[in-house]
């Protein structure tokens, strides 16, 4: 009886640990039934979207997705027993804002019967906004370089052409092949005395090999 009592106590502690892990985990987590109803959600999930438990639990998960075709695809994939790994989606928060998230989810089956899905929700809203700002900055920088009246081109560390503006095309009389042409946009180069210059001896090649700017 003593051993049974000890085992029951240990089982109870394990159950408490599991509950604590679910409720207080740092990553947003929810459980959805086979018909798409939210059964449980931890504090991180509720805090992420700003809902109270009664405003979230028992509701169809589709209510909180901004894109119907996305949640339809998610539920269809899970219904087929597929695992989702960082599936991009947008969730609608209580304040009306949209959260960009990545969903990691799989299905719990019991004797071949679909019980529920366990879904981790990773908030990537700030990361995506920062990425969009970088892309916008690069787009504007590219427009600026394109508008310059001077010939401009860039290369990667191996000297392969990655960008050139129209002035570079007009200057060289040819359109370089991105990722293929190396060192410069010109077809031929010459030293001041008229001697042909190898492309890998041009100023760009020298600068790259010497790690100069």
Short mmCIF file of C-alpha atoms in Angstrom, two decimals:
data_model
loop_
_atom_site.label_atom_id
_atom_site.label_comp_id
_atom_site.label_asym_id
_atom_site.label_seq_id
_atom_site.Cartn_x
_atom_site.Cartn_y
_atom_site.Cartn_z
CA UNK A 1 0.00 0.00 0.00
CA UNK A 2 2.87 2.33 0.83
CA UNK A 3 4.50 1.71 -2.55
CA UNK A 4 1.18 2.27 -4.33
CA UNK A 5 0.70 5.52 -2.41
CA UNK A 6 4.20 6.67 -3.41
CA UNK A 7 3.54 5.85 -7.05
CA UNK A 8 0.26 7.75 -6.98
CA UNK A 9 2.01 10.78 -5.50
CA UNK A 10 4.67 10.64 -8.19
CA UNK A 11 2.00 10.34 -10.87
CA UNK A 12 0.27 13.38 -9.41
CA UNK A 13 3.49 15.40 -9.46
CA UNK A 14 4.15 14.39 -13.04
CA UNK A 15 0.66 15.49 -14.00
CA UNK A 16 1.22 18.84 -12.27
CA UNK A 17 4.50 19.28 -14.12
CA UNK A 18 2.79 18.60 -17.45
CA UNK A 19 0.05 21.09 -16.63
CA UNK A 20 2.62 23.70 -15.64
CA UNK A 21 4.59 23.05 -18.83
CA UNK A 22 1.47 23.57 -20.93
CA UNK A 23 0.05 26.57 -19.12
CA UNK A 24 3.25 28.50 -18.44
CA UNK A 25 5.44 27.57 -21.38
CA UNK A 26 7.16 30.45 -23.15
CA UNK A 27 5.90 29.35 -26.57
CA UNK A 28 2.25 29.83 -27.55
CA UNK A 29 0.43 26.49 -27.68
CA UNK A 30 -3.13 25.42 -28.41
CA UNK A 31 -5.00 22.17 -28.94
CA UNK A 32 -7.67 21.86 -31.62
CA UNK A 33 -10.27 19.13 -32.04
CA UNK A 34 -10.85 17.20 -35.26
CA UNK A 35 -13.61 19.65 -36.25
CA UNK A 36 -11.37 22.71 -35.83
CA UNK A 37 -12.60 23.81 -32.39
CA UNK A 38 -10.06 25.22 -29.95
CA UNK A 39 -10.02 22.94 -26.90
CA UNK A 40 -7.17 24.45 -24.90
CA UNK A 41 -4.72 27.33 -25.14
CA UNK A 42 -1.92 28.33 -22.83
CA UNK A 43 -1.20 31.76 -21.37
CA UNK A 44 1.40 32.58 -24.03
CA UNK A 45 -1.15 31.96 -26.79
CA UNK A 46 -3.80 34.10 -25.12
CA UNK A 47 -1.29 36.88 -24.41
CA UNK A 48 -0.06 36.79 -28.01
CA UNK A 49 -3.54 37.51 -29.38
CA UNK A 50 -4.99 39.39 -26.42
CA UNK A 51 -8.05 37.21 -25.82
CA UNK A 52 -9.56 36.01 -22.58
CA UNK A 53 -10.05 32.24 -22.29
CA UNK A 54 -13.81 32.50 -22.84
CA UNK A 55 -13.22 34.55 -26.00
CA UNK A 56 -10.93 31.94 -27.50
CA UNK A 57 -11.66 28.49 -26.16
CA UNK A 58 -14.58 26.68 -27.76
CA UNK A 59 -14.38 28.83 -30.89
CA UNK A 60 -13.45 27.57 -34.36
CA UNK A 61 -9.77 28.21 -34.99
CA UNK A 62 -10.74 29.60 -38.42
CA UNK A 63 -12.26 32.65 -36.68
CA UNK A 64 -8.81 33.87 -35.75
CA UNK A 65 -7.07 33.33 -39.09
CA UNK A 66 -6.88 36.30 -41.43
CA UNK A 67 -6.67 34.14 -44.55
CA UNK A 68 -9.38 31.52 -44.98
CA UNK A 69 -7.50 29.55 -47.63
CA UNK A 70 -4.55 29.21 -45.26
CA UNK A 71 -6.48 27.70 -42.36
CA UNK A 72 -8.43 25.48 -44.77
CA UNK A 73 -5.14 24.14 -46.08
CA UNK A 74 -3.76 23.70 -42.55
CA UNK A 75 -6.80 21.72 -41.39
CA UNK A 76 -6.80 19.64 -44.57
CA UNK A 77 -3.14 18.75 -44.16
CA UNK A 78 -3.57 17.84 -40.52
CA UNK A 79 -6.67 15.85 -41.37
CA UNK A 80 -4.49 13.73 -43.64
CA UNK A 81 -2.07 13.17 -40.80
CA UNK A 82 0.62 15.49 -42.14
CA UNK A 83 3.01 17.35 -39.87
CA UNK A 84 3.37 21.10 -40.23
CA UNK A 85 6.81 22.60 -39.76
CA UNK A 86 6.93 26.41 -39.59
CA UNK A 87 3.85 26.88 -41.76
CA UNK A 88 3.37 30.66 -42.31
CA UNK A 89 0.02 32.17 -41.35
CA UNK A 90 -1.56 35.40 -40.13
CA UNK A 91 -3.66 35.51 -36.96
CA UNK A 92 -6.10 38.24 -36.03
CA UNK A 93 -5.56 39.67 -32.54
CA UNK A 94 -8.33 41.09 -30.38
CA UNK A 95 -7.18 44.66 -31.03
CA UNK A 96 -7.58 44.13 -34.78
CA UNK A 97 -3.88 43.84 -35.55
CA UNK A 98 -2.46 40.93 -37.52
CA UNK A 99 0.24 38.65 -36.16
CA UNK A 100 2.59 36.93 -38.56
CA UNK A 101 3.24 33.46 -37.18
CA UNK A 102 4.83 30.14 -38.01
CA UNK A 103 2.82 27.08 -37.01
CA UNK A 104 4.32 23.77 -35.93
CA UNK A 105 1.67 21.11 -35.54
CA UNK A 106 0.92 17.41 -35.67
CA UNK A 107 -2.02 15.16 -34.96
CA UNK A 108 -2.62 12.88 -32.00
CA UNK A 109 -4.14 9.65 -33.19
CA UNK A 110 -5.48 6.89 -30.95
CA UNK A 111 -6.16 3.51 -32.52
CA UNK A 112 -6.26 5.22 -35.89
CA UNK A 113 -8.80 7.81 -34.74
CA UNK A 114 -8.08 11.54 -35.02
CA UNK A 115 -8.22 13.00 -31.49
CA UNK A 116 -6.75 16.49 -31.76
CA UNK A 117 -3.87 18.55 -33.02
CA UNK A 118 -1.11 20.11 -30.93
CA UNK A 119 -0.07 23.47 -32.39
CA UNK A 120 2.88 25.63 -31.41
CA UNK A 121 2.58 29.24 -32.60
CA UNK A 122 5.81 31.19 -33.16
CA UNK A 123 5.34 34.95 -33.38
CA UNK A 124 7.53 36.35 -36.18
CA UNK A 125 5.71 39.66 -36.60
CA UNK A 126 8.63 41.91 -35.65
CA UNK A 127 11.11 39.81 -37.64
CA UNK A 128 8.91 40.01 -40.74
CA UNK A 129 8.43 43.76 -40.37
CA UNK A 130 12.20 44.20 -40.07
CA UNK A 131 12.73 42.01 -43.13
CA UNK A 132 10.23 44.08 -45.11
CA UNK A 133 12.00 47.28 -44.06
CA UNK A 134 15.34 45.87 -45.20
CA UNK A 135 13.83 44.84 -48.54
CA UNK A 136 12.25 48.27 -48.97
CA UNK A 137 15.57 49.92 -48.12
CA UNK A 138 17.35 47.73 -50.68
CA UNK A 139 14.70 48.55 -53.28
CA UNK A 140 15.12 52.29 -52.72
CA UNK A 141 18.91 51.98 -52.77
CA UNK A 142 18.68 50.10 -56.06
CA UNK A 143 16.46 52.83 -57.50
CA UNK A 144 18.99 55.43 -56.38
CA UNK A 145 21.88 53.60 -58.04
CA UNK A 146 19.82 53.09 -61.19
CA UNK A 147 19.12 56.82 -61.38
CA UNK A 148 22.77 57.87 -61.02
CA UNK A 149 24.35 59.20 -64.23
CA UNK A 150 27.60 57.38 -63.33
CA UNK A 151 28.29 53.73 -64.15
CA UNK A 152 27.81 51.61 -61.02
CA UNK A 153 28.08 47.87 -60.51
CA UNK A 154 28.56 45.49 -57.57
CA UNK A 155 30.01 42.01 -57.18
CA UNK A 156 29.98 39.25 -54.59
CA UNK A 157 33.13 38.12 -52.74
CA UNK A 158 34.13 35.97 -55.71
CA UNK A 159 33.89 38.88 -58.12
CA UNK A 160 30.68 37.78 -59.84
CA UNK A 161 28.51 40.69 -60.98
CA UNK A 162 25.43 41.05 -58.76
CA UNK A 163 24.11 44.45 -59.87
CA UNK A 164 24.69 47.08 -62.54
CA UNK A 165 22.81 50.18 -63.55
CA UNK A 166 21.85 51.39 -67.01
CA UNK A 167 24.72 53.87 -67.02
CA UNK A 168 27.12 50.92 -66.70
CA UNK A 169 25.48 49.31 -69.73
CA UNK A 170 25.74 52.55 -71.71
CA UNK A 171 29.36 52.99 -70.65
CA UNK A 172 30.51 49.46 -71.51
CA UNK A 173 28.30 48.92 -74.53
CA UNK A 174 27.07 45.55 -73.28
CA UNK A 175 24.72 44.06 -70.70
CA UNK A 176 26.62 41.84 -68.25
CA UNK A 177 25.28 38.47 -67.12
CA UNK A 178 24.48 38.54 -63.41
CA UNK A 179 26.16 35.80 -61.43
CA UNK A 180 28.32 34.83 -64.41
CA UNK A 181 30.44 37.77 -65.55
CA UNK A 182 33.30 38.57 -63.18
CA UNK A 183 35.25 41.56 -61.97
CA UNK A 184 33.85 44.25 -64.26
CA UNK A 185 31.10 45.06 -66.75
CA UNK A 186 33.44 45.76 -69.68
CA UNK A 187 34.15 43.17 -72.34
CA UNK A 188 37.77 44.26 -72.65
CA UNK A 189 40.10 46.32 -70.48
CA UNK A 190 43.35 48.08 -71.32
CA UNK A 191 46.26 49.57 -69.42
CA UNK A 192 47.01 53.29 -70.05
CA UNK A 193 49.62 52.29 -72.65
CA UNK A 194 47.04 50.27 -74.58
CA UNK A 195 48.20 46.86 -73.38
CA UNK A 196 45.27 44.46 -72.80
CA UNK A 197 44.44 43.97 -69.11
CA UNK A 198 43.26 40.62 -67.76
CA UNK A 199 39.92 40.90 -66.01
CA UNK A 200 41.36 39.45 -62.81
CA UNK A 201 43.89 42.31 -62.76
CA UNK A 202 41.30 45.06 -62.87
CA UNK A 203 40.87 47.42 -59.87
CA UNK A 204 37.79 45.53 -58.62
CA UNK A 205 39.67 42.21 -58.62
CA UNK A 206 42.64 43.77 -56.83
CA UNK A 207 40.36 45.34 -54.24
CA UNK A 208 38.51 42.07 -53.56
CA UNK A 209 41.67 40.00 -53.26
CA UNK A 210 43.17 42.55 -50.90
CA UNK A 211 39.93 42.95 -48.93
CA UNK A 212 39.93 46.65 -49.69
CA UNK A 213 37.01 49.04 -49.84
#
